[in-house]
PDB file of C-alpha atoms in Angstrom:
ATOM      1  CA  UNK A   1     -18.429  -2.040 -14.658  1.00 59.00           C
ATOM      2  CA  UNK A   2     -16.983  -0.260 -11.923  1.00 60.00           C
ATOM      3  CA  UNK A   3     -19.421   2.366 -10.182  1.00 78.00           C
ATOM      4  CA  UNK A   4     -16.825   4.669  -9.000  1.00 82.00           C
ATOM      5  CA  UNK A   5     -13.614   6.253 -10.686  1.00 90.00           C
ATOM      6  CA  UNK A   6     -10.703   4.534 -10.637  1.00 91.00           C
ATOM      7  CA  UNK A   7      -7.357   6.071  -9.178  1.00 92.00           C
ATOM      8  CA  UNK A   8      -4.008   6.296 -11.282  1.00 96.00           C
ATOM      9  CA  UNK A   9      -0.589   6.497  -9.819  1.00 95.00           C
ATOM     10  CA  UNK A  10       2.744   6.775 -11.664  1.00 96.00           C
ATOM     11  CA  UNK A  11       5.629   6.066  -9.298  1.00 95.00           C
ATOM     12  CA  UNK A  12       9.438   5.712  -9.912  1.00 95.00           C
ATOM     13  CA  UNK A  13      11.097   1.898  -9.611  1.00 96.00           C
ATOM     14  CA  UNK A  14      14.714   1.208  -9.711  1.00 96.00           C
ATOM     15  CA  UNK A  15      14.122  -2.662 -11.157  1.00 97.00           C
ATOM     16  CA  UNK A  16      11.090  -3.659 -13.330  1.00 97.00           C
ATOM     17  CA  UNK A  17      11.999  -7.158 -13.317  1.00 97.00           C
ATOM     18  CA  UNK A  18      11.874  -6.946  -9.035  1.00 98.00           C
ATOM     19  CA  UNK A  19       8.990  -4.593  -9.135  1.00 98.00           C
ATOM     20  CA  UNK A  20       7.273  -7.130 -11.493  1.00 98.00           C
ATOM     21  CA  UNK A  21       7.687 -10.026  -8.883  1.00 98.00           C
ATOM     22  CA  UNK A  22       6.666  -7.938  -6.026  1.00 98.00           C
ATOM     23  CA  UNK A  23       3.419  -6.197  -7.302  1.00 98.00           C
ATOM     24  CA  UNK A  24       2.289  -9.339  -9.932  1.00 97.00           C
ATOM     25  CA  UNK A  25       3.516 -12.387  -7.703  1.00 97.00           C
ATOM     26  CA  UNK A  26       3.671 -11.348  -4.210  1.00 97.00           C
ATOM     27  CA  UNK A  27       0.633  -8.729  -3.916  1.00 97.00           C
ATOM     28  CA  UNK A  28      -1.467 -10.278  -6.808  1.00 97.00           C
ATOM     29  CA  UNK A  29      -1.698  -7.227  -9.357  1.00 98.00           C
ATOM     30  CA  UNK A  30      -2.148  -8.331 -12.999  1.00 98.00           C
ATOM     31  CA  UNK A  31       0.001  -6.575 -15.225  1.00 97.00           C
ATOM     32  CA  UNK A  32      -1.386  -4.671 -18.471  1.00 96.00           C
ATOM     33  CA  UNK A  33       0.707  -2.793 -20.785  1.00 96.00           C
ATOM     34  CA  UNK A  34       4.669  -2.230 -20.716  1.00 95.00           C
ATOM     35  CA  UNK A  35       7.570  -1.385 -22.252  1.00 96.00           C
ATOM     36  CA  UNK A  36      11.058  -1.096 -21.222  1.00 96.00           C
ATOM     37  CA  UNK A  37      10.614   1.422 -18.857  1.00 97.00           C
ATOM     38  CA  UNK A  38       7.503   1.472 -17.131  1.00 97.00           C
ATOM     39  CA  UNK A  39       5.214  -1.582 -16.131  1.00 98.00           C
ATOM     40  CA  UNK A  40       1.127  -1.064 -15.670  1.00 98.00           C
ATOM     41  CA  UNK A  41      -0.487  -2.664 -12.772  1.00 98.00           C
ATOM     42  CA  UNK A  42      -4.268  -3.383 -11.802  1.00 97.00           C
ATOM     43  CA  UNK A  43      -3.764  -2.722  -8.032  1.00 97.00           C
ATOM     44  CA  UNK A  44      -7.281  -3.595  -6.863  1.00 95.00           C
ATOM     45  CA  UNK A  45      -9.085  -2.029  -9.744  1.00 94.00           C
ATOM     46  CA  UNK A  46      -6.370   0.934  -9.804  1.00 95.00           C
ATOM     47  CA  UNK A  47      -4.459   1.414 -12.314  1.00 97.00           C
ATOM     48  CA  UNK A  48      -0.695   1.863 -10.966  1.00 97.00           C
ATOM     49  CA  UNK A  49       2.116   2.320 -13.383  1.00 97.00           C
ATOM     50  CA  UNK A  50       5.900   1.916 -12.598  1.00 97.00           C
ATOM     51  CA  UNK A  51       8.165   4.224 -13.951  1.00 97.00           C
ATOM     52  CA  UNK A  52      11.798   3.158 -14.395  1.00 96.00           C
ATOM     53  CA  UNK A  53      14.439   5.543 -12.816  1.00 95.00           C
ATOM     54  CA  UNK A  54      18.049   5.523 -12.017  1.00 93.00           C
ATOM     55  CA  UNK A  55      18.905   4.519  -8.012  1.00 89.00           C
ATOM     56  CA  UNK A  56      20.185   8.142  -7.690  1.00 88.00           C
ATOM     57  CA  UNK A  57      17.157   9.934  -8.844  1.00 88.00           C
ATOM     58  CA  UNK A  58      14.414   7.615  -6.433  1.00 85.00           C
ATOM     59  CA  UNK A  59      13.326  10.219  -3.906  1.00 82.00           C
ATOM     60  CA  UNK A  60      14.346   9.811  -0.102  1.00 75.00           C
ATOM     61  CA  UNK A  61      11.921   9.198   2.567  1.00 76.00           C
ATOM     62  CA  UNK A  62      10.794  11.243   5.633  1.00 84.00           C
ATOM     63  CA  UNK A  63       8.111   9.798   8.564  1.00 85.00           C
ATOM     64  CA  UNK A  64       5.676  11.640  10.653  1.00 88.00           C
ATOM     65  CA  UNK A  65       4.298  10.005  13.894  1.00 88.00           C
ATOM     66  CA  UNK A  66       0.888   8.927  13.937  1.00 87.00           C
ATOM     67  CA  UNK A  67      -0.311   6.533  16.915  1.00 82.00           C
ATOM     68  CA  UNK A  68       3.231   6.498  17.908  1.00 86.00           C
ATOM     69  CA  UNK A  69       4.438   4.644  14.693  1.00 87.00           C
ATOM     70  CA  UNK A  70       6.954   6.732  12.078  1.00 88.00           C
ATOM     71  CA  UNK A  71       4.752   6.817   8.794  1.00 86.00           C
ATOM     72  CA  UNK A  72       6.436   7.246   5.929  1.00 83.00           C
ATOM     73  CA  UNK A  73       5.026  10.661   4.328  1.00 84.00           C
ATOM     74  CA  UNK A  74       5.196   9.661   1.234  1.00 88.00           C
ATOM     75  CA  UNK A  75       3.313   6.305   0.513  1.00 93.00           C
ATOM     76  CA  UNK A  76       0.394   4.691  -0.839  1.00 95.00           C
ATOM     77  CA  UNK A  77      -1.918   1.631  -0.780  1.00 95.00           C
ATOM     78  CA  UNK A  78      -5.399   0.633  -0.563  1.00 96.00           C
ATOM     79  CA  UNK A  79      -7.866   0.468   1.935  1.00 96.00           C
ATOM     80  CA  UNK A  80      -9.416  -3.408   2.037  1.00 97.00           C
ATOM     81  CA  UNK A  81     -12.348  -5.110   3.993  1.00 95.00           C
ATOM     82  CA  UNK A  82     -11.350  -6.722   6.964  1.00 95.00           C
ATOM     83  CA  UNK A  83     -11.343 -10.170   5.634  1.00 96.00           C
ATOM     84  CA  UNK A  84      -9.240  -9.058   2.969  1.00 97.00           C
ATOM     85  CA  UNK A  85      -6.834  -7.131   5.061  1.00 98.00           C
ATOM     86  CA  UNK A  86      -6.387 -10.214   6.892  1.00 97.00           C
ATOM     87  CA  UNK A  87      -5.712 -12.402   3.815  1.00 97.00           C
ATOM     88  CA  UNK A  88      -3.106  -9.902   2.827  1.00 98.00           C
ATOM     89  CA  UNK A  89      -1.222 -10.043   6.229  1.00 98.00           C
ATOM     90  CA  UNK A  90      -1.111 -13.814   5.572  1.00 98.00           C
ATOM     91  CA  UNK A  91      -0.095 -13.356   1.822  1.00 98.00           C
ATOM     92  CA  UNK A  92       2.768 -11.279   2.929  1.00 98.00           C
ATOM     93  CA  UNK A  93       3.868 -13.211   6.165  1.00 98.00           C
ATOM     94  CA  UNK A  94       3.621 -16.597   3.255  1.00 98.00           C
ATOM     95  CA  UNK A  95       6.077 -14.302   1.097  1.00 98.00           C
ATOM     96  CA  UNK A  96       8.178 -13.563   3.717  1.00 98.00           C
ATOM     97  CA  UNK A  97       7.942  -9.537   3.188  1.00 98.00           C
ATOM     98  CA  UNK A  98       9.469  -7.482   5.608  1.00 97.00           C
ATOM     99  CA  UNK A  99       6.814  -5.181   7.503  1.00 98.00           C
ATOM    100  CA  UNK A 100       8.200  -1.867   8.147  1.00 95.00           C
ATOM    101  CA  UNK A 101       4.987  -1.300  10.376  1.00 96.00           C
ATOM    102  CA  UNK A 102       3.563  -4.549  11.584  1.00 97.00           C
ATOM    103  CA  UNK A 103       0.035  -5.197  11.483  1.00 98.00           C
ATOM    104  CA  UNK A 104      -1.932  -3.272  14.335  1.00 97.00           C
ATOM    105  CA  UNK A 105      -4.832  -1.824  15.265  1.00 95.00           C
ATOM    106  CA  UNK A 106      -4.818   1.952  14.936  1.00 91.00           C
ATOM    107  CA  UNK A 107      -6.756   4.165  17.230  1.00 88.00           C
ATOM    108  CA  UNK A 108      -7.907   0.907  19.297  1.00 89.00           C
ATOM    109  CA  UNK A 109     -11.335   0.932  20.616  1.00 86.00           C
ATOM    110  CA  UNK A 110     -12.131   4.568  18.747  1.00 85.00           C
ATOM    111  CA  UNK A 111     -14.624   5.505  16.127  1.00 83.00           C
ATOM    112  CA  UNK A 112     -11.857   5.922  13.602  1.00 85.00           C
ATOM    113  CA  UNK A 113     -10.514   2.302  14.733  1.00 91.00           C
ATOM    114  CA  UNK A 114      -8.459   0.799  11.667  1.00 94.00           C
ATOM    115  CA  UNK A 115      -6.439  -2.491  10.836  1.00 97.00           C
ATOM    116  CA  UNK A 116      -2.918  -1.220   9.305  1.00 97.00           C
ATOM    117  CA  UNK A 117       0.418  -2.217   8.068  1.00 98.00           C
ATOM    118  CA  UNK A 118       3.405  -0.937   5.971  1.00 97.00           C
ATOM    119  CA  UNK A 119       5.507  -2.957   3.797  1.00 97.00           C
ATOM    120  CA  UNK A 120       8.198  -1.600   1.292  1.00 96.00           C
ATOM    121  CA  UNK A 121       8.491  -2.524  -2.325  1.00 97.00           C
ATOM    122  CA  UNK A 122      12.091  -3.649  -3.916  1.00 96.00           C
ATOM    123  CA  UNK A 123      12.398   0.134  -4.854  1.00 95.00           C
ATOM    124  CA  UNK A 124      11.870   1.484  -1.562  1.00 93.00           C
ATOM    125  CA  UNK A 125       8.258   2.742  -1.988  1.00 95.00           C
ATOM    126  CA  UNK A 126       5.999   2.433   1.103  1.00 96.00           C
ATOM    127  CA  UNK A 127       2.779   1.029   0.718  1.00 97.00           C
ATOM    128  CA  UNK A 128       0.249   0.877   3.734  1.00 97.00           C
ATOM    129  CA  UNK A 129      -2.846  -1.789   3.587  1.00 98.00           C
ATOM    130  CA  UNK A 130      -5.754  -0.872   6.058  1.00 97.00           C
ATOM    131  CA  UNK A 131      -9.563  -1.799   6.647  1.00 97.00           C
ATOM    132  CA  UNK A 132     -11.623   0.221   8.771  1.00 94.00           C
ATOM    133  CA  UNK A 133     -13.924  -1.275  11.397  1.00 90.00           C
ATOM    134  CA  UNK A 134     -16.487   1.270  10.486  1.00 90.00           C
ATOM    135  CA  UNK A 135     -16.102   2.366   6.916  1.00 90.00           C
ATOM    136  CA  UNK A 136     -18.068   5.298   7.182  1.00 87.00           C
ATOM    137  CA  UNK A 137     -15.243   6.755   9.703  1.00 85.00           C
ATOM    138  CA  UNK A 138     -13.312   6.890   6.295  1.00 86.00           C
ATOM    139  CA  UNK A 139     -13.966  10.563   6.115  1.00 85.00           C
ATOM    140  CA  UNK A 140     -15.296  11.624   9.331  1.00 81.00           C
ATOM    141  CA  UNK A 141     -14.069  14.898  11.009  1.00 80.00           C
ATOM    142  CA  UNK A 142     -15.479  13.875  14.240  1.00 70.00           C
ATOM    143  CA  UNK A 143     -13.258  11.571  15.316  1.00 62.00           C
ATOM    144  CA  UNK A 144     -11.491  11.426  18.626  1.00 62.00           C
ATOM    145  CA  UNK A 145      -8.534   9.865  17.406  1.00 57.00           C
ATOM    146  CA  UNK A 146      -5.924  10.925  20.333  1.00 51.00           C
TER     147      UNK A 146
END
């Protein structure tokens, strides 16, 4: 039994078969309920629902500068344990997923040090996978990041 609330996110996709392959086979997320227009995924214990939209209705992406990288302003992801992050990097490489931002240490040597990477799904939704060196820094306000 999960001791914390589960997160739910519905997001647009342009092809359900490619989405099922990416989230299911490549990321290893089991599917739940589905219809001709949507698929539920168990995204590391959280519910993602991919909703089919026409390509013209999919939103565009803009970026913000964070630690000298153009981070997509619209993205979602999961915070993994350090070991799990390394395993995800290998999984993505083994499936030849192209990194939008290659795995690296953000805020290296600072209190908020974290491993991070960005990828895109087949519908151009951006995902971030990260792991904090010190998980207590996740919501800390007093970090000297710059």
